[in-house]
Coordinates of C-alpha atoms in Angstrom, one line a residue:
X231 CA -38.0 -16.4 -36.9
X232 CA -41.7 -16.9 -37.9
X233 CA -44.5 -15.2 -36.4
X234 CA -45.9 -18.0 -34.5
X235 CA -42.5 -19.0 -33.2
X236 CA -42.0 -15.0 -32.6
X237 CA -45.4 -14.9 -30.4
X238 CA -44.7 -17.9 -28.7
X239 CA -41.5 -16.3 -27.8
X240 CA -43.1 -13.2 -26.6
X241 CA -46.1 -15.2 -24.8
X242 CA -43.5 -17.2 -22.6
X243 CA -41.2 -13.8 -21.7
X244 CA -44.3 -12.1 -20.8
X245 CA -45.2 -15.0 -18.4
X246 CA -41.8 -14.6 -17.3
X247 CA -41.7 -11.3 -16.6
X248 CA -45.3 -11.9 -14.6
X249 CA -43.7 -14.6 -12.4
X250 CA -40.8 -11.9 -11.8
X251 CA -43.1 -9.4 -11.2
X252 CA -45.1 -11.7 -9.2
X253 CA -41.7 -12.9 -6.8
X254 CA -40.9 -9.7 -6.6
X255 CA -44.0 -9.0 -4.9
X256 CA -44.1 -11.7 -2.8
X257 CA -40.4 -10.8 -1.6
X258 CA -41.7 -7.3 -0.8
X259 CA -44.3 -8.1 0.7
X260 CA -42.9 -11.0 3.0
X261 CA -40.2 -8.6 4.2
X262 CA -40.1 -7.8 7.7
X263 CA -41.6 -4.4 8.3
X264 CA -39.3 -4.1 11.4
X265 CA -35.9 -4.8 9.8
X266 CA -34.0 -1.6 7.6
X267 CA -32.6 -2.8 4.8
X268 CA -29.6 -0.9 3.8
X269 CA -27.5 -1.6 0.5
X270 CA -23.7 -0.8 0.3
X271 CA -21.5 -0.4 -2.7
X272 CA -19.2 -3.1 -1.5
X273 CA -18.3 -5.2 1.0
X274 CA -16.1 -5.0 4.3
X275 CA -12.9 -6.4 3.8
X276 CA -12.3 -6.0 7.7
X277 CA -15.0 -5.1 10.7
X278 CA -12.0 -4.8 13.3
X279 CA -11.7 -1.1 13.8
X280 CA -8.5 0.3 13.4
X281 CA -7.9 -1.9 10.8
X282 CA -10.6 0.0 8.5
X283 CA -10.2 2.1 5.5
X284 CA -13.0 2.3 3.2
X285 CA -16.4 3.9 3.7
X286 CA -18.5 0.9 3.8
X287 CA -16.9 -0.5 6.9
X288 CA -16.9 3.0 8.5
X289 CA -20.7 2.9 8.1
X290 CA -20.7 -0.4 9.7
X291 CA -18.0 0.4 12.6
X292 CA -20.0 3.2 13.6
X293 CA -23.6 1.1 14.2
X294 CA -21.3 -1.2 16.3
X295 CA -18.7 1.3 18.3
X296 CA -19.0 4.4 19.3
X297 CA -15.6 6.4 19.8
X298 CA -15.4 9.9 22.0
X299 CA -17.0 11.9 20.0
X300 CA -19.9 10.6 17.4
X301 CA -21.9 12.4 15.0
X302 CA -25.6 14.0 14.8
X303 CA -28.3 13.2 12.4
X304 CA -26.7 16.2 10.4
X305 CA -23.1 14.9 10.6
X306 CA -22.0 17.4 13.2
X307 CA -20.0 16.2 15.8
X308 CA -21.3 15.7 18.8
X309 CA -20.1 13.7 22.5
X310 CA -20.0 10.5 22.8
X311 CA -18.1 7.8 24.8
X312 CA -17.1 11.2 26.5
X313 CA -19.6 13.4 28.4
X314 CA -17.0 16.7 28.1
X315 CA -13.5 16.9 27.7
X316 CA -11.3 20.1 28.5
X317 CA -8.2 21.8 26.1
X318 CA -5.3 23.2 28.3
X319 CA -4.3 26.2 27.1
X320 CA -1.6 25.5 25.2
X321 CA -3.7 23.2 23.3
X322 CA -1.7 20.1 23.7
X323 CA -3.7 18.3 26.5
X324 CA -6.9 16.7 26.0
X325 CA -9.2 15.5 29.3
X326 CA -12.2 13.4 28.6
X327 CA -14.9 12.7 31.3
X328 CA -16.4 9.1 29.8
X329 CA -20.0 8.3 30.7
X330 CA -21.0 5.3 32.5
X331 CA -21.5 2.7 30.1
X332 CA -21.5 -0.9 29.1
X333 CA -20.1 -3.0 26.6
X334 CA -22.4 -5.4 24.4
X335 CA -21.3 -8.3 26.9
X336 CA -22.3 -6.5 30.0
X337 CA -18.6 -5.4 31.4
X338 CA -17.9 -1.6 32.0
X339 CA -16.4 0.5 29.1
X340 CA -13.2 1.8 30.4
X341 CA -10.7 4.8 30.0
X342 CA -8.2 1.3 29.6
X343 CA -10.4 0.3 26.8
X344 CA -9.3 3.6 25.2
X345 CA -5.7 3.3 25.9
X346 CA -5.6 -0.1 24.3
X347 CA -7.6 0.3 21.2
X348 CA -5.2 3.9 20.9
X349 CA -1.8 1.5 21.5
X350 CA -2.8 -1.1 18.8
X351 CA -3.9 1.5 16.0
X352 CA -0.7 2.9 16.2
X353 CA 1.5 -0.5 17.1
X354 CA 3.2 -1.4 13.8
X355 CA 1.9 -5.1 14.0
X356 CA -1.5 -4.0 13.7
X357 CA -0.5 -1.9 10.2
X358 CA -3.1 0.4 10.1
X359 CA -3.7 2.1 7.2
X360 CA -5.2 5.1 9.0
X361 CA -2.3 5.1 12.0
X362 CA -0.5 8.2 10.1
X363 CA -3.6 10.7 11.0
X364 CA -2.5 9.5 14.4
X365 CA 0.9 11.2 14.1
X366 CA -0.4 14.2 16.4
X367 CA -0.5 12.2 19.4
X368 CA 2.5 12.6 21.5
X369 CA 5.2 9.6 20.8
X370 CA 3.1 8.1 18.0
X371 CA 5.1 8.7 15.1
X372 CA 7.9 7.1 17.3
X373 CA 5.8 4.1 18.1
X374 CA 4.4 3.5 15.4
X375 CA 8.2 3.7 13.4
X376 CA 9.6 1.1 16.3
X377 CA 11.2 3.7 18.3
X378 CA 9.8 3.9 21.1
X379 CA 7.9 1.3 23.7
X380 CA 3.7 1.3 23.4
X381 CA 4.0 2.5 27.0
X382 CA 5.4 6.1 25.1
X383 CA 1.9 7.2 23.7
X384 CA 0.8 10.1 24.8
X385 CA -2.7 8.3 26.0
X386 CA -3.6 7.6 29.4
X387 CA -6.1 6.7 31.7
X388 CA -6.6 8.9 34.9
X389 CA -8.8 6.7 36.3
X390 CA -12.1 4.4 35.1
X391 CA -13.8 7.5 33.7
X392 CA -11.2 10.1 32.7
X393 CA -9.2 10.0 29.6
X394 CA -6.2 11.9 28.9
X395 CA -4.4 12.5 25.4
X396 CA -1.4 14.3 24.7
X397 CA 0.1 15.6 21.6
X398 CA 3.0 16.0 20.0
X399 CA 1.6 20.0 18.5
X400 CA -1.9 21.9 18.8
X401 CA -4.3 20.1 16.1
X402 CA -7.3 22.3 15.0
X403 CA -8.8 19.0 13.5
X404 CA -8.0 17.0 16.9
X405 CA -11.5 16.5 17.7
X406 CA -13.0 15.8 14.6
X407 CA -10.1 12.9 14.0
X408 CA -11.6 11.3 17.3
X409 CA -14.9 10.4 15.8
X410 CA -13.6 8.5 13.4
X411 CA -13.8 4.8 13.2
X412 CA -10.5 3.9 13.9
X413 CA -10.6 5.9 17.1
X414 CA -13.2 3.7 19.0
X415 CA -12.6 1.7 22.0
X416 CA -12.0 -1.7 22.3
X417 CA -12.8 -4.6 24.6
X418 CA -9.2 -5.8 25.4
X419 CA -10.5 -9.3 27.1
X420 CA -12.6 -10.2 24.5
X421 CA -9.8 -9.2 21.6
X422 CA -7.7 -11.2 23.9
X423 CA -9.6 -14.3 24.7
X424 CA -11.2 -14.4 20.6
X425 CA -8.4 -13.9 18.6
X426 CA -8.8 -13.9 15.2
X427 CA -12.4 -14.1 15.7
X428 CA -12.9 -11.2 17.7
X429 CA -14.9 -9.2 15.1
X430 CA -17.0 -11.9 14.0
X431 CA -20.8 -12.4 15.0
X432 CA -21.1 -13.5 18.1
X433 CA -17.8 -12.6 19.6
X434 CA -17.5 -9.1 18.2
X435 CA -18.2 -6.9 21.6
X436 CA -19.2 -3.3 21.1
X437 CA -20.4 -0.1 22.5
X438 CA -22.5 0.8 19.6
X439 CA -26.2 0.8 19.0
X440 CA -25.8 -2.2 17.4
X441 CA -23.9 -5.8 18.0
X442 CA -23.2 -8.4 14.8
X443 CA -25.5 -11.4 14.4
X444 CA -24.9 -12.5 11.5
X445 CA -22.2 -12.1 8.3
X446 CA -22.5 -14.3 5.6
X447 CA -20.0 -13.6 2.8
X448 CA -21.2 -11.8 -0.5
X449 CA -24.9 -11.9 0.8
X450 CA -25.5 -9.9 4.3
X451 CA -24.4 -8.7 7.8
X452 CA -27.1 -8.9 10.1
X453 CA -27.1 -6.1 12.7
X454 CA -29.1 -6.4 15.9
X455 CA -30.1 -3.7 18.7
X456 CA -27.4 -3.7 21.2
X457 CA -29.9 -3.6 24.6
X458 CA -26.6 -2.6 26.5
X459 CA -26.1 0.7 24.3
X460 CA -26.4 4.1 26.2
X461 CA -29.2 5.1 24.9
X462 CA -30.9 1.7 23.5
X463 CA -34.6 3.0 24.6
X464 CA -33.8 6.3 21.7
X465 CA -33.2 3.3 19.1
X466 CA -35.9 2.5 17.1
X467 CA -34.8 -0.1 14.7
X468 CA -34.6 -3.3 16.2
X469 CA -32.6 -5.2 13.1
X470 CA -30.6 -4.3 10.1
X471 CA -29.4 -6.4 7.6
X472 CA -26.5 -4.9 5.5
X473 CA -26.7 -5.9 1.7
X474 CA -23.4 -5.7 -0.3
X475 CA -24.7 -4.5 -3.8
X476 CA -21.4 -3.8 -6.0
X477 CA -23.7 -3.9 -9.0
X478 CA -25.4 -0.5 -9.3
X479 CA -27.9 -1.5 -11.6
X480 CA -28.9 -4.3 -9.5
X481 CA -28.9 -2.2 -6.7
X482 CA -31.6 -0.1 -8.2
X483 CA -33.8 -3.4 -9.5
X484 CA -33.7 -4.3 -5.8
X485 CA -34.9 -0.8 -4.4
X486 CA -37.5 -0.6 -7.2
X487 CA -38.7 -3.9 -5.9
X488 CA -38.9 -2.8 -2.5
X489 CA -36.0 -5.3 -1.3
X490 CA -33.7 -2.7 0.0
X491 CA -34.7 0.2 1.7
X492 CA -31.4 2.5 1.4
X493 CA -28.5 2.4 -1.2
X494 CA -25.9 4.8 -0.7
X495 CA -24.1 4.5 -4.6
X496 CA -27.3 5.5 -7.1
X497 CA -25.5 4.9 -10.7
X498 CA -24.7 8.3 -12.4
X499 CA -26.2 6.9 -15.9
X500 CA -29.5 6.5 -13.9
X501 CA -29.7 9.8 -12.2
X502 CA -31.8 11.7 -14.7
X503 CA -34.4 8.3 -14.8
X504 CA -34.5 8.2 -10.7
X505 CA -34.9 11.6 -10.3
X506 CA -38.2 11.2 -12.4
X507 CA -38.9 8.1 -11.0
X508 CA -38.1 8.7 -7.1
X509 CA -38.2 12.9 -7.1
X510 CA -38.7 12.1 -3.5
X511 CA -36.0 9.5 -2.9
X512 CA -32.7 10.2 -4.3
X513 CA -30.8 12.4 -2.7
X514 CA -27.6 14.7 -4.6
X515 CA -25.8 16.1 -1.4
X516 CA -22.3 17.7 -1.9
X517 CA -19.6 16.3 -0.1
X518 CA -16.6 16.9 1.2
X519 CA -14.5 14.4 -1.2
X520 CA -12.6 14.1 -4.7
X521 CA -12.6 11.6 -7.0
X522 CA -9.1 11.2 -8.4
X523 CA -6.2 8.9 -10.4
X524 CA -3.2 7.6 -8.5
X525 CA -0.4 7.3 -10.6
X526 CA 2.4 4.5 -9.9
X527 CA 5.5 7.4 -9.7
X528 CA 8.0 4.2 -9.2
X529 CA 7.6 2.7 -12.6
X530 CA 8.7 4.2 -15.8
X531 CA 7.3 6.3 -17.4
X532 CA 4.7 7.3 -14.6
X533 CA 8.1 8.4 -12.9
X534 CA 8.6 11.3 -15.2
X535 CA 6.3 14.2 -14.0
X536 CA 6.0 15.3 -17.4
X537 CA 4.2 12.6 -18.8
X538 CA 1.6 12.5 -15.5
X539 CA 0.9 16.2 -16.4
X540 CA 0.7 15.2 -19.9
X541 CA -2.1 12.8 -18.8
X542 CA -3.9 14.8 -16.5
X543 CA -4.5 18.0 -18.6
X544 CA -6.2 16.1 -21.3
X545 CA -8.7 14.8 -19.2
X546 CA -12.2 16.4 -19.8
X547 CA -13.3 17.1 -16.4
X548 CA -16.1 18.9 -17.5
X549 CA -17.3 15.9 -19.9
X550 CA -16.5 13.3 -17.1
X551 CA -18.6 15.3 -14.8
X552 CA -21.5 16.1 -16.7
X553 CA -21.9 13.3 -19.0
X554 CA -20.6 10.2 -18.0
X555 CA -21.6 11.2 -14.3
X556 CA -25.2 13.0 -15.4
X557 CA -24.4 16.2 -13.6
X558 CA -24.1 14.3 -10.6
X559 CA -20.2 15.7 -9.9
X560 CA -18.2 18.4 -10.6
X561 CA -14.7 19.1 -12.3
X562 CA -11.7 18.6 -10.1
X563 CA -7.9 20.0 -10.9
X564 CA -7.5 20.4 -6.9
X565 CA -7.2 17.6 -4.3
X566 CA -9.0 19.5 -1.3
X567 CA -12.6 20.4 -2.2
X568 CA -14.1 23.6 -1.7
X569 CA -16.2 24.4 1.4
X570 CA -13.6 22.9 3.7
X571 CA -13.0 24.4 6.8
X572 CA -9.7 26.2 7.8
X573 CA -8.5 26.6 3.9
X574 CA -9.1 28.9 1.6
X575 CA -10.3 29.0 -2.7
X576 CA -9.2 25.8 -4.1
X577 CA -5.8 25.3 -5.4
X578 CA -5.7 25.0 -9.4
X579 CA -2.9 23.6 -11.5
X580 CA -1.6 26.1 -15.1
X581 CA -3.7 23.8 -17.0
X582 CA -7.0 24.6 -15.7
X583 CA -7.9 27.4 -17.7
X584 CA -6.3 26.0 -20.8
X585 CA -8.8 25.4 -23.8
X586 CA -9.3 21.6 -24.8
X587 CA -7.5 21.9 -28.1
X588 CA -4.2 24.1 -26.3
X589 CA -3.8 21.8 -23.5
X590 CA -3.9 18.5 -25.6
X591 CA -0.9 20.7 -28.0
X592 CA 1.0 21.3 -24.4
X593 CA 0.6 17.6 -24.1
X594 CA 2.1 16.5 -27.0
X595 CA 5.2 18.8 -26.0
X596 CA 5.4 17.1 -22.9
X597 CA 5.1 13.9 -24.1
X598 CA 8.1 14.2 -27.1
X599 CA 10.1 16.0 -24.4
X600 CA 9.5 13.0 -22.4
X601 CA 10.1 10.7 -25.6
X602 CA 6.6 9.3 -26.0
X603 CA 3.6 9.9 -28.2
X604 CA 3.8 10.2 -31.7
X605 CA 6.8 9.6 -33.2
X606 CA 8.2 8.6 -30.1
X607 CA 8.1 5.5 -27.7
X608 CA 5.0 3.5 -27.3
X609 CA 2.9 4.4 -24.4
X610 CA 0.8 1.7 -22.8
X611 CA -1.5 2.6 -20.1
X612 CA -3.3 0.0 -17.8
X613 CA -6.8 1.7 -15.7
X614 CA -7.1 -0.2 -12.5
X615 CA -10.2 0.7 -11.3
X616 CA -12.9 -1.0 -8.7
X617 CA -16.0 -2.3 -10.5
X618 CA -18.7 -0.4 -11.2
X619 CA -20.6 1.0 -14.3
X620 CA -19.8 4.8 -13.1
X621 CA -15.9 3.5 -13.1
X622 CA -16.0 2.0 -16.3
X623 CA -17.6 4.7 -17.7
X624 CA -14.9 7.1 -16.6
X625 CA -12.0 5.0 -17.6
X626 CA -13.0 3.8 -21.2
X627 CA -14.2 7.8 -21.8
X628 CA -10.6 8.9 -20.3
X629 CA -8.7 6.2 -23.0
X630 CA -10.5 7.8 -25.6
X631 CA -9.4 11.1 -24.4
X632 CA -5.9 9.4 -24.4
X633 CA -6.3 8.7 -28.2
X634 CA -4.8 11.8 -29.7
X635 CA -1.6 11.8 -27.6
X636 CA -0.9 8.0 -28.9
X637 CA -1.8 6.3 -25.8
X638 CA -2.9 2.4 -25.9
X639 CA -4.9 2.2 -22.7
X640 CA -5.8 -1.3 -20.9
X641 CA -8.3 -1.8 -18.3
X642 CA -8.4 -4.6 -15.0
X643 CA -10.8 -4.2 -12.6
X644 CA -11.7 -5.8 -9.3
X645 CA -14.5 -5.6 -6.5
X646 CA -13.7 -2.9 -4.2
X647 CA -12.8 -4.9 -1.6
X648 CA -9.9 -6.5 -3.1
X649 CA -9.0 -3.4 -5.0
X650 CA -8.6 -1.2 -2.4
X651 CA -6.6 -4.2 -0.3
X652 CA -4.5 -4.1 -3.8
X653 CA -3.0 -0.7 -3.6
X654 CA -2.8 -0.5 0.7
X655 CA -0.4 -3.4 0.3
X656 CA 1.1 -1.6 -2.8
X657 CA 0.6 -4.0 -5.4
X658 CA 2.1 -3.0 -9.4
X659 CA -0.3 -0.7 -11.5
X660 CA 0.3 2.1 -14.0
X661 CA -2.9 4.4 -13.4
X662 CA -5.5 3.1 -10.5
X663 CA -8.3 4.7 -9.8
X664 CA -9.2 6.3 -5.9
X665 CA -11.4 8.6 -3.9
X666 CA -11.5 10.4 -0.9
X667 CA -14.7 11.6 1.5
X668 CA -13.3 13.3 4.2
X669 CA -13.0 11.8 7.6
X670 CA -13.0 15.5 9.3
X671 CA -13.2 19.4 7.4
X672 CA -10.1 20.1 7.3
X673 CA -7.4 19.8 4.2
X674 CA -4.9 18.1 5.6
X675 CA -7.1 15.0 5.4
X676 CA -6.8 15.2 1.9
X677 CA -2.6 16.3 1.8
X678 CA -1.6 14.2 3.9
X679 CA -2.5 10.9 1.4
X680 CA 0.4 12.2 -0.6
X681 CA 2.8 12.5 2.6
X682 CA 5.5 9.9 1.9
X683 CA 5.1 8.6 5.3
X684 CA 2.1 7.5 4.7
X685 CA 2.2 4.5 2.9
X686 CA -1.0 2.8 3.3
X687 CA -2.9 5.8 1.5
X688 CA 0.1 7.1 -0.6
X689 CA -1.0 4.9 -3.7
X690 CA 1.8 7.2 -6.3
X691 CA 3.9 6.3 -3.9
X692 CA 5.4 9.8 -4.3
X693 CA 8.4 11.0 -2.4
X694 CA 8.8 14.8 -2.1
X695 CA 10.7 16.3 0.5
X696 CA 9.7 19.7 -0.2
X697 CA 5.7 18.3 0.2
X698 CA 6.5 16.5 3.2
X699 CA 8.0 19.3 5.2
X700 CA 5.8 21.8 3.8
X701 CA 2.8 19.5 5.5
X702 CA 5.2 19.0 9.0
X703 CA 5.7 23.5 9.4
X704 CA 1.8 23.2 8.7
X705 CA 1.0 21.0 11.7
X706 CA 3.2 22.8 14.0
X707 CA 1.6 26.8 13.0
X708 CA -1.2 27.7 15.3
X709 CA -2.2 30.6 13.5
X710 CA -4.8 28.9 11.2
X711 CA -4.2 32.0 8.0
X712 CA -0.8 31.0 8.0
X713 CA -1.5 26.9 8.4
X714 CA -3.6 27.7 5.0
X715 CA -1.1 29.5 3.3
X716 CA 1.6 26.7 3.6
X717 CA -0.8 23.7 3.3
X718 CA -1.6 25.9 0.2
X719 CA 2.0 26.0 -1.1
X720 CA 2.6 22.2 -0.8
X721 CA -0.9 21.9 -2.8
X722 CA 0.3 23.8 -5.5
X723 CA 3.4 21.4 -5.5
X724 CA 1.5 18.6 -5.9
X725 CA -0.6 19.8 -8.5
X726 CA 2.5 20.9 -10.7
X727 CA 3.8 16.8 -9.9
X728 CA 1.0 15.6 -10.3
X729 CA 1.3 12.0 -8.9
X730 CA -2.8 12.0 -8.2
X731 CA -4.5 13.6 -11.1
X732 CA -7.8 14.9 -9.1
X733 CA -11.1 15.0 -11.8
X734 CA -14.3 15.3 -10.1
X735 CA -15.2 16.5 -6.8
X736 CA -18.0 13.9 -4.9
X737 CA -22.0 14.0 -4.7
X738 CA -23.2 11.7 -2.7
X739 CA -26.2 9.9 -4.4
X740 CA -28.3 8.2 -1.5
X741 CA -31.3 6.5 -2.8
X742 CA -33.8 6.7 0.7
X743 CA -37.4 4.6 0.5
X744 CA -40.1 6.4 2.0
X745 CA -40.7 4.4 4.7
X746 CA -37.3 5.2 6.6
X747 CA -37.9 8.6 8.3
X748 CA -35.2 10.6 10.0
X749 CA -32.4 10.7 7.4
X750 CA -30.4 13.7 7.0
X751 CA -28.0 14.4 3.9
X752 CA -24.8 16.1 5.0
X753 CA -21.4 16.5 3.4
X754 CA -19.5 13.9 5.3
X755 CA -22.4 11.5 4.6
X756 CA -22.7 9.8 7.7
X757 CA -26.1 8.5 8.2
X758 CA -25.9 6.3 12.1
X759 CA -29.1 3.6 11.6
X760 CA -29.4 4.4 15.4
X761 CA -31.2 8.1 14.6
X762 CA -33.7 6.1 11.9
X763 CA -37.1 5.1 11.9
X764 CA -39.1 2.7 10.0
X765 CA -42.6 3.7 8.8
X766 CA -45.6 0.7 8.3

């Protein structure tokens, strides 16, 4: 190129970047100063309530419903639908007193309102990926397996205002498992009347702080200040629109341009840059969740356990964590994550304290035991992971970790939406990627994704009956030293199967503008728009 043709060239992308610079401005500065702006790493596959799974439509369920109990600025549970509830003694009977309250569309909230939405989480038509955690409640396991009639579950209305719920065995988790977005009410006429449209903008009726204006596919939900809410005078955003920003980078364009105000994903490769660049806006917060790899234990030769744990303990957990993730994680060989309640020190597998160059040697043995690796059979690995740059990242640095042991890794990804969708409804994969933020502190949230009868969340589709009964004597012991002692036998079980390989434990990486005040980081990262304010 000559150097006229070069200075043109540099002339016309400087204009260019101007007239960016210039729309981006314009963009910022035309944006409503009364409207929170709040980027997510994906987009809802469902806004109907108990047929949720991923965080991104819990953050959205819980601006629109509000179940039982709900949560503080600081995560922390707190009443909600209920003003008080009482535990008999035995600790199998729960009585709720509900306040008086209103749905979106005017009508009363109900204690019926509770008993339906309860019935069709756990009714096998709905398939609910989250109706297992419901197993506690007396009859459920029943319903839910075709057994017995909806009429069975242990939930029942006392009268408009009093709630009662039995269960099948005391539950120390019980009431942190009721704030949880599958748990909320539900207006049975409208569901009834709407159909298939129920949960779309204009017929969706809530009890949140929020209703749904507007959804427009790939672009934005449009969230609006439910007047009907409780306690609608205490919220002070009048409209949020909810961005769904898979692409990280982007993401971080659009928060640099002042076109989002919130994004709850920050890229790791980015961290050490935003940290310089917003010291005052990103946010690292440990969290109650593990990042981890599913293997397919129903198709050769992810069946054999040797060749997972071949797999897993040649993974650089440390590298993954530091490196690829920018300090913005840390390693993983358990599933439960420390600093969870009624547990004690993390769980490790043999391999943990193995030096790189001794565990990729054990490997090898594995592997030729197993009749792979060199000299052996071919082994072909595919990654299925959900797009993102962090994901990639982790998956082509885990191949190359794979090299030595003769692997040939593959990679298919897909938006999170449609991956997640992919595995619930057990789609064919070798090695797919999966993560879990707790949905209350305790660690059977975490066990229980490997309890055969779960199969929405079971992605290895792993079958131990050992595991399984280990996890059913831990939900019937009341004395919480020895719940933890067994929960931590049938973790030690899993980590010597390995059907999940767990590799980093979760940060959350919240990038929060200035102007939204009243944010809190806490380790279940839940952050209700109704507790945020907007500065000028």
């Amino acid at each position: 190129m000559s150097p006229a043709i070069a200075s043109i060239a540099l002339i016309r992308r400087a204009l260019g970047l101007c007239a960016l610079a210039l729309i981006l401005s314009a963009t910022a500065a035309n944006a409503d100063p009364d409207v929170y702006r709040r980027g997510e790493p994906g987009e809802p596959e469902t806004l109907d309530p108990q047929k949720t799974q991923t965080v991104v439509e819990a953050d959205v369920v819980y601006d629109l419903f509000e179940g039982l109990l709900s949560y503080d600025v600081e995560g922390k549970l707190i009443p909600g639908a209920s003003l008080s509830w009482t535990i008999s003694d035995d600790g199998l009977t729960y009585t709720f007193a509900l306040r008086d309250e209103l749905w979106s569309n005017g009508d009363p909230v109900t204690a019926d309102d509770f008993v339906f939405a309860f019935r069709r989480l756990i009714d096998p038509a709905t398939a609910a990926p989250y109706a297992n955690l419901f197993s506690v409640v007396r009859n459920a396991e029943a319903v839910n397996q075709g057994r017995a009639n909806a009429n069975a579950l242990g939930v029942k209305a006392l009268d408009a205002h009093r709630l009662e719920i039995d269960l099948e065995r005391p539950t120390p988790y019980f009431l942190g498992l009721l704030a949880h977005q599958t748990a909320v009410p539900i207006d049975r006429a409208a569901v009834e009347s709407a159909g298939r449209d129920a949960f779309k903008p204009g017929k969706l009726v809530g009890n949140g702080a929020y209703t749904l204006v507007g959804y427009t596919p790939n672009d934005r939900l449009t969230l609006q200040r439910n007047p009907k809410f409780r306690d609608a005078a205490g919220v002070a955003i009048e409209r949020e629109e909810i961005l769904p920003l898979e692409d990280r980078a982007a993401a971080i364009r659009r928060f640099e341009a002042d076109e989002i105000d919130s994004y709850a994903d920050a890229p790791a490769d980015q961290i050490a840059y935003l940290e310089q660049r917003f010291p005052d806006e990103i946010h690292l917060t440990p969290s109650l969740g593990t990042y981890y790899y599913a293997f397919n234990t129903k198709k050769p030769p992810f069946d054999d356990a040797r060749v997972r744990l071949a797999l897993s303990m040649t993974i650089d957990r440390e590298f993954l964590a530091q490196t690829i993730w920018g300090g913005s994680m840390a390693p993983a060989y358990a599933l439960v994550p420390p600093g969870i309640d009624n547990y004690g020190s993390p769980v490790e597998p043999g391999f943990a304290k193995l030096a790189p160059i001794d565990a990729e040697a054990r490997a090898l043995e594995l592997l030729r035991q197993a009749g792979y690796g060199p000299g052996g059979k071919p082994l072909d690995v595919e990654i299925r992971y959900n797009s993102s740059s962090n994901n990639q990242a982790t998956a082509i640095a885990i191949a190359d970790m794979w090299k030595p042991l003769g692997v040939t890794t593959s990679f298919i990804n897909s938006d999170a939406k449609t991956h997640f969708a992919y595995l619930r409804d057990r789609g064919d994969f070798d090695v797919a990627r999966a993560g879990w933020l707790a949905d209350y502190s305790d660690p059977q949230n975490f066990l229980a994704l490997c309890d055969s009868a779960n199969a929405a969340l079971d992605y290895s589709r792993w079958a131990n009956p050992r595991y399984d009964a280990l996890l059913a004597q831990a939900e019937g012991e009341r004395d919480l030293r020895k719940r933890a002692e067994l929960l931590a036998e049938a973790e030690t079980l899993l980590l010597k199967e390995q059907p999940v390989a767990p590799l980093m434990y979760l940060e959350s990486k919240n990038l929060v503008s200035k102007r939204v005040s009243g944010w809190r980081p806490n380790a279940l990262d839940r952050h209700l728009t109704r507790y945020l304010t907007l500065e000028p």
